[in-house]
Amino acid sequence: MDDTEPVQPSLNSNYVPTTPSNHHVSEDEESDDQSPSSSLLPKHSSVPLAVRYSPEDSYCFVYIIFFLMGIGSLLPWNFFITAKHYWLYKLSNNTHGSGNKEHRSDLSDYFESYLAIASTIPSVLCLILNYVLVNRLSSNVRILSSLFVILVVFVVTTVLVKVDVSDSKTEFFIGTLASVAVVSGASNLFSGSVFGISGHFPMRISQALISGQAMGGTLSAVASILDLALAKDVADSALAYFLTADVFILLCIMTYLLLPKLAYSRHYMLAATGDRGAAAAGTGSGVSVPPLQPILRKTWVLGLSVFYVFFISIMVFPAVSSGIQSVNKASGSPWTTTYFVPLTSFLLYNVADFCGRQATAWLQVPGPTSQVLPVLVVCRSVMVPLLMFCNFQPRDHLHTVLFGHDVYPVVFNCLLGLTNGYLGTLPMIYGPKVVPRELAEATGVVMSFFLTLGLAVGSAFSVLIVHCI
């Protein structure tokens, strides 16, 4: 695969056509001195011509590694959510029994509400911490430490699957929320750091990382459906979930350790180290916090676009979309009772989201400075009323169902996922490219912060939306 990226004219880099030799000139290695924002930062010395030539990504190894790390960044969290029946079983009053039947308890009734709170706050705090640590701790330390923390938590969680906690449900409840908080925070530190270093690579690498995150959601949705069809015991299915997550975390650690051994990634990672050193030298300190003002000056529209895309998506997915039932549910068929929500809400949304993100590898329109991009983002607001007026049940206030056919939630969920993937990915990959190279990693962290903030605020509004219905 050719490593040359289609560059939008508005990106502040000088594109040099591919040379006919085995190496080519990378747009990310071009000087940013002509950028309007370069006056805010210390000037680079001239880059030697030999440094401008980057190796090729042989067999797309680096692309695949970032794709796998994208899967690993969200797969643990997705599997925590997918194991919903396991948590309810553990917190119910029937853990001495042998079946899957769940007896309600106060802990199980409020588990999901506490789960959202336990995951949101650490996510935002860890992304702020990540920005502060960009120049204080190397990306290797931040990424590997967060992966090891996630691995330890999941190994403990896996062991607890076979432990009887019926006499200490409150302690298990508190411990689970603490585990969710740690995993959520560490996952965001990991994903923010990885997306930060991907900003030093061509845009295809950032796109691979984001597409991998969508694939993580797709895999968890497939696992949920297979569980419904095949699993006979809720504890055994949860054990399979957590063991799979353990394997993926180990895979992320091994593949990340492989990156410096590949010439293509080593080229960009060494350049990134030099850029950070130049930025720190200009401020007179080796541990300076990256300047936020020049980053926001160039990326505030892109950041708000990312925020609003995920704000709208999380408002209705999965809080509203998973509550839409088949209008033929009374027929009692497996499609309308067991598989309708997992297929139409979770699987279709995640597959469409993946397709939207993957499309940005070939099509990058509108550009980073186009006014069309934020307009399209705002137009997604229509998805909220469209899903609200499907057959969501129970309905306490909005009794009218305008879209009373099963095809409507299928179409609406596909549109929601497709637009989330495409319009959410474009500003994410544009952000690190519209700032000088030495701010690319910090900009990637800032864009991740906008994304997480959109999820946090949207989660709060999703509760209001459900109550309004």
XYZ file of C-alpha atoms in Angstrom:
469
model
C 0.000 0.000 0.000
C 1.344 3.399 -0.910
C 2.008 5.542 2.152
C 1.360 8.823 0.405
C -1.803 10.476 1.745
C -4.212 12.659 -0.221
C -3.520 16.075 1.257
C -6.164 18.747 1.421
C -4.931 22.100 0.111
C -5.863 23.723 3.401
C -3.547 21.564 5.498
C -0.487 23.560 6.456
C 2.058 21.283 4.860
C 3.796 21.520 1.491
C 3.050 18.396 -0.462
C 5.889 16.856 -2.440
C 4.965 14.220 -5.042
C 6.078 10.660 -4.587
C 9.515 9.903 -5.970
C 9.925 6.979 -8.360
C 12.365 5.207 -6.029
C 11.584 2.757 -3.210
C 11.344 5.618 -0.744
C 9.159 8.648 -0.959
C 8.830 12.095 0.468
C 6.279 12.257 3.270
C 4.028 15.238 3.640
C 4.421 14.996 7.409
C 8.165 15.577 7.103
C 7.768 18.838 5.229
C 8.572 22.060 6.993
C 5.766 23.838 8.823
C 7.593 27.153 8.927
C 5.176 28.679 6.456
C 2.234 27.826 8.682
C 0.442 30.844 10.136
C 0.799 29.330 13.590
C 4.519 28.735 13.268
C 5.254 32.271 14.429
C 3.914 31.298 17.841
C 6.592 28.661 18.279
C 10.359 28.382 17.965
C 11.607 27.928 14.405
C 12.979 24.586 13.255
C 16.336 24.275 11.687
C 16.232 23.114 8.104
C 15.431 19.446 7.751
C 18.137 17.587 5.805
C 16.961 16.201 2.503
C 17.796 12.634 3.554
C 15.497 12.910 6.562
C 12.594 13.824 4.304
C 12.574 10.349 2.831
C 10.569 7.842 4.853
C 10.581 4.052 4.519
C 7.518 2.280 3.230
C 5.040 0.520 5.499
C 5.920 -2.977 4.342
C 2.894 -5.274 4.236
C 0.965 -2.526 6.077
C 2.372 -3.797 9.396
C 2.201 -0.383 11.086
C -1.340 0.183 9.810
C -2.395 -3.209 11.194
C -0.703 -2.547 14.553
C -2.527 0.756 15.020
C -5.762 -0.918 13.926
C -5.249 -3.588 16.614
C -4.449 -0.954 19.224
C -7.669 0.815 18.253
C -9.556 -2.411 18.947
C -7.734 -2.881 22.233
C -8.414 0.677 23.395
C -12.192 0.128 23.529
C -12.648 -3.633 23.599
C -12.133 -3.981 27.393
C -14.736 -1.313 28.081
C -17.141 -2.758 25.510
C -16.839 -6.180 27.098
C -17.538 -4.694 30.507
C -20.813 -3.380 29.082
C -21.548 -6.536 27.086
C -21.404 -8.624 30.260
C -24.493 -6.828 31.603
C -26.310 -10.052 32.489
C -23.261 -11.276 34.392
C -23.145 -8.159 36.591
C -26.870 -8.357 37.272
C -26.499 -12.046 38.132
C -23.604 -11.397 40.522
C -25.491 -8.568 42.225
C -28.819 -10.376 42.378
C -30.243 -12.441 45.203
C -29.845 -15.721 43.316
C -26.090 -16.276 43.088
C -26.430 -19.471 45.145
C -28.639 -20.851 42.390
C -27.432 -22.649 39.330
C -29.452 -21.026 36.571
C -29.467 -17.724 34.765
C -32.582 -16.437 36.474
C -32.024 -13.009 38.016
C -33.759 -11.847 41.182
C -33.760 -8.071 41.468
C -31.894 -6.284 44.215
C -31.181 -2.643 44.987
C -27.608 -3.039 43.775
C -28.588 -4.534 40.422
C -31.355 -1.960 39.831
C -28.974 1.005 40.076
C -25.859 -0.663 38.702
C -25.984 0.867 35.211
C -26.511 4.396 36.554
C -23.487 4.111 38.824
C -21.562 2.478 35.995
C -21.965 5.563 33.787
C -20.798 7.873 36.574
C -17.838 5.649 37.465
C -16.627 5.631 33.864
C -17.188 9.244 32.835
C -15.323 11.187 35.518
C -12.037 9.206 35.357
C -12.109 9.447 31.553
C -12.118 13.243 31.556
C -9.584 13.510 34.390
C -7.153 11.086 32.726
C -7.298 12.957 29.420
C -6.459 16.203 31.232
C -3.613 14.381 32.975
C -2.476 12.995 29.636
C -2.179 16.498 28.176
C -0.142 17.677 31.167
C 2.170 14.659 30.861
C 2.782 14.871 27.107
C 6.210 16.452 27.561
C 6.862 15.064 31.050
C 6.494 11.341 30.388
C 7.317 9.560 27.156
C 4.506 7.992 25.161
C 6.063 4.577 25.868
C 5.651 5.036 29.627
C 2.072 6.317 29.347
C 0.923 3.654 26.910
C 2.592 0.623 28.470
C 1.712 1.604 32.042
C -1.964 2.076 31.137
C -2.033 -1.282 29.313
C -0.504 -3.091 32.277
C -3.020 -1.481 34.644
C -5.906 -2.598 32.406
C -4.436 -6.100 32.187
C -4.128 -6.429 35.971
C -7.729 -5.276 36.517
C -9.077 -7.687 33.911
C -7.094 -10.628 35.255
C -8.599 -9.978 38.703
C -12.058 -9.582 37.136
C -11.604 -12.864 35.251
C -10.659 -14.706 38.443
C -13.679 -13.310 40.294
C -16.030 -14.881 37.738
C -15.594 -18.220 39.515
C -15.711 -16.766 43.039
C -18.964 -16.863 45.005
C -19.684 -13.316 46.209
C -23.225 -13.913 47.434
C -22.253 -13.018 51.002
C -20.361 -9.860 50.024
C -22.374 -8.318 47.209
C -21.874 -4.767 48.469
C -18.098 -5.183 48.500
C -18.255 -6.749 45.016
C -20.422 -3.837 43.837
C -17.929 -1.253 45.132
C -14.986 -3.208 43.764
C -16.617 -3.508 40.341
C -17.268 0.241 40.146
C -13.659 0.875 41.178
C -12.498 -1.528 38.447
C -14.682 0.248 35.884
C -13.247 3.624 36.946
C -9.656 2.369 36.684
C -10.218 0.640 33.325
C -12.054 3.649 31.908
C -9.355 6.069 33.010
C -6.483 3.863 31.858
C -8.204 3.146 28.524
C -8.587 6.855 27.854
C -4.976 7.484 28.838
C -3.969 4.716 26.446
C -6.188 5.776 23.542
C -5.343 9.470 23.994
C -1.615 8.725 24.022
C -1.803 6.413 21.016
C -3.871 8.915 19.060
C -1.364 11.582 20.084
C 1.603 9.722 18.605
C -0.453 8.785 15.528
C -0.612 12.522 14.820
C 3.057 12.333 13.805
C 2.246 9.713 11.170
C 0.367 10.209 7.881
C -3.414 10.468 8.219
C -3.940 6.836 7.208
C -2.441 5.732 10.541
C -4.818 7.911 12.585
C -7.653 6.552 10.464
C -6.520 2.981 11.197
C -6.614 3.658 14.930
C -10.113 5.147 14.804
C -11.415 2.350 12.571
C -10.010 -0.167 15.042
C -12.046 1.430 17.814
C -15.206 0.903 15.756
C -14.205 -2.712 15.128
C -13.943 -3.174 18.897
C -17.601 -2.207 19.222
C -18.537 -4.529 16.366
C -16.739 -7.482 17.942
C -18.478 -6.914 21.262
C -21.866 -6.773 19.503
C -21.130 -10.038 17.685
C -20.033 -11.614 20.975
C -23.300 -10.552 22.570
C -25.369 -12.165 19.806
C -23.345 -15.384 19.919
C -23.819 -15.450 23.658
C -27.593 -15.241 23.251
C -27.532 -18.075 20.740
C -25.003 -20.444 22.314
C -24.294 -19.713 25.969
C -26.106 -21.763 28.573
C -24.544 -20.249 31.691
C -24.087 -16.529 32.345
C -20.834 -17.037 34.276
C -19.274 -19.097 31.471
C -20.124 -16.456 28.875
C -18.647 -13.718 31.089
C -15.496 -15.799 31.509
C -15.192 -15.991 27.711
C -15.652 -12.199 27.447
C -12.959 -11.380 29.962
C -10.473 -13.972 28.682
C -10.874 -12.505 25.187
C -10.191 -9.042 26.567
C -7.102 -10.363 28.387
C -5.739 -11.779 25.120
C -6.320 -8.516 23.245
C -4.597 -6.477 25.942
C -1.564 -8.759 25.759
C -1.669 -8.471 21.970
C -1.657 -4.660 22.241
C 1.384 -4.759 24.530
C 3.320 -7.053 22.193
C 2.462 -5.148 19.029
C 3.315 -1.793 20.579
C 6.717 -3.139 21.646
C 7.179 -4.213 18.016
C 6.652 -0.696 16.633
C 10.202 0.657 17.274
C 11.636 -2.328 15.406
C 9.863 -1.358 12.164
C 11.686 1.166 9.994
C 8.509 3.003 8.976
C 7.291 3.640 12.527
C 10.811 4.276 13.860
C 11.230 7.044 11.291
C 8.168 8.969 12.472
C 8.632 8.232 16.173
C 12.203 9.578 16.090
C 10.973 12.685 14.297
C 8.317 13.099 16.983
C 10.975 12.936 19.712
C 12.935 15.661 17.961
C 9.853 17.855 17.616
C 9.041 17.568 21.325
C 12.632 18.431 22.177
C 12.536 21.490 19.936
C 9.272 22.685 21.476
C 10.587 22.173 25.013
C 13.886 23.934 24.205
C 11.989 26.960 22.953
C 10.325 27.382 26.323
C 13.548 26.873 28.270
C 12.256 23.797 30.071
C 12.386 20.112 29.276
C 9.127 19.382 31.090
C 6.887 22.150 29.799
C 3.169 21.726 29.296
C 2.309 22.178 25.588
C 0.804 25.602 24.838
C -2.974 25.233 24.598
C -3.801 28.571 22.974
C -2.175 27.971 19.559
C -3.736 24.495 19.434
C -7.262 25.754 20.130
C -6.787 28.666 17.743
C -6.286 26.222 14.871
C -8.595 23.391 15.958
C -11.521 24.814 17.941
C -13.999 24.269 15.085
C -12.741 20.713 14.552
C -12.832 20.076 18.303
C -16.403 21.315 18.658
C -17.374 19.190 15.647
C -15.990 16.078 17.342
C -17.730 17.053 20.576
C -21.122 17.492 18.910
C -20.912 14.342 16.793
C -20.403 12.119 19.827
C -22.742 14.217 21.973
C -25.624 13.465 19.604
C -24.652 9.814 19.163
C -24.430 8.960 22.859
C -27.719 10.771 23.564
C -29.624 8.113 21.646
C -27.222 5.160 21.494
C -27.709 2.921 23.315
C -30.131 4.555 25.793
C -32.897 5.132 23.202
C -31.970 2.756 20.390
C -31.778 -0.290 22.676
C -35.272 0.491 23.991
C -36.889 0.351 20.530
C -38.825 -2.901 20.285
C -40.235 -4.719 17.316
C -43.837 -3.775 16.543
C -44.422 -7.506 16.042
C -43.034 -8.535 19.427
C -46.363 -10.081 20.391
C -45.810 -12.779 17.749
C -43.254 -14.373 20.069
C -40.726 -15.221 17.331
C -37.004 -15.202 18.285
C -36.355 -12.376 15.787
C -38.833 -10.014 17.411
C -38.143 -10.953 21.028
C -34.515 -12.094 21.439
C -32.488 -10.818 18.499
C -34.237 -7.615 17.384
C -32.443 -5.209 19.752
C -28.940 -6.811 19.569
C -29.090 -6.828 15.772
C -30.806 -3.526 14.971
C -29.388 -1.418 17.786
C -25.906 -2.735 18.527
C -24.640 -4.740 15.546
C -26.007 -2.540 12.751
C -24.870 0.651 14.486
C -21.330 -0.640 15.051
C -20.989 -2.051 11.536
C -22.221 1.239 10.036
C -19.882 3.161 12.353
C -16.956 1.041 11.176
C -17.891 1.589 7.518
C -18.092 5.345 8.070
C -14.675 5.455 9.701
C -13.134 3.208 7.071
C -14.517 5.420 4.286
C -12.264 8.249 5.451
C -9.277 6.228 4.205
C -10.404 6.920 0.626
C -12.596 10.005 0.890
C -11.708 13.099 2.931
C -14.423 15.593 2.041
C -15.194 18.229 3.272
C -11.750 19.564 4.136
C -10.492 20.804 7.519
C -11.349 24.454 6.941
C -14.601 23.903 5.066
C -17.743 25.407 6.612
C -19.690 22.431 5.268
C -18.219 20.096 7.900
C -19.736 21.796 10.992
C -23.015 22.260 9.100
C -23.244 18.529 8.407
C -22.388 17.821 12.044
C -25.232 20.044 13.270
C -27.652 18.419 10.802
C -27.185 15.119 12.671
C -29.382 16.580 15.420
C -32.371 15.264 13.475
C -31.421 11.734 14.522
C -32.630 12.409 18.086
C -36.342 12.959 17.287
C -36.276 10.283 14.578
C -35.282 7.587 17.075
C -37.464 9.001 19.857
C -40.593 8.544 17.720
C -39.821 4.938 16.838
C -41.433 2.153 18.860
C -39.522 2.881 22.081
C -41.095 1.107 25.056
C -42.281 1.891 27.667
C -43.663 5.338 26.754
C -44.862 7.473 29.657
C -45.111 10.923 28.053
C -44.703 10.799 24.253
C -47.404 8.283 23.469
C -47.340 8.862 19.695
C -45.249 6.484 17.585
C -44.673 8.128 14.197
C -42.431 5.406 12.753
C -44.396 2.255 13.462
C -42.504 -0.248 11.334
C -39.438 -2.351 12.079
C -37.600 -0.998 9.035
C -37.367 2.514 10.532
C -35.024 1.730 13.465
C -32.896 -0.319 11.062
C -32.465 2.651 8.706
C -32.076 5.232 11.470
C -29.451 3.213 13.369
C -27.480 2.686 10.178
C -27.563 6.430 9.427
C -26.595 7.246 13.003
C -23.607 4.898 12.894
C -22.486 5.846 9.380
C -22.522 9.591 10.061
C -20.931 9.100 13.479
C -18.060 7.177 11.905
C -17.452 9.508 8.971
C -18.087 12.934 10.503
C -16.452 11.938 13.777
C -13.275 10.644 12.131
C -12.602 13.517 9.725
C -11.985 16.221 12.358
C -10.033 13.741 14.488
C -7.513 13.072 11.706
C -7.479 16.704 10.543
C -6.666 18.140 13.980
C -2.995 17.068 14.316
C -2.381 18.101 10.680
C -3.380 21.772 10.943
C -0.850 22.587 13.669
C 2.966 22.603 13.605
C 4.591 19.192 13.931
C 5.831 19.783 17.465
C 2.220 20.225 18.647
C 0.804 17.227 16.770
C 0.873 14.830 19.719
C -0.627 17.356 22.146
C -3.301 18.185 19.565
C -4.216 14.502 19.302
C -4.740 14.449 23.065
C -6.865 17.625 22.875
C -9.052 16.116 20.144
C -9.500 12.990 22.276
C -10.566 15.244 25.137
C -13.281 16.846 22.976
C -14.492 13.359 22.029
C -14.637 12.159 25.635
C -16.293 15.372 26.790
C -18.973 14.887 24.142
C -19.593 11.360 25.407
C -19.762 12.566 29.016
C -22.225 15.397 28.378
C -24.258 13.274 25.958
C -24.567 10.512 28.547
C -26.113 12.964 31.003
C -28.589 14.186 28.384
C -29.501 10.631 27.405
C -31.056 10.156 30.837
C -33.253 13.219 30.243
C -34.242 11.989 26.786
C -35.393 8.634 28.137
C -37.420 10.345 30.888
C -39.046 12.640 28.301
C -40.266 9.620 26.342
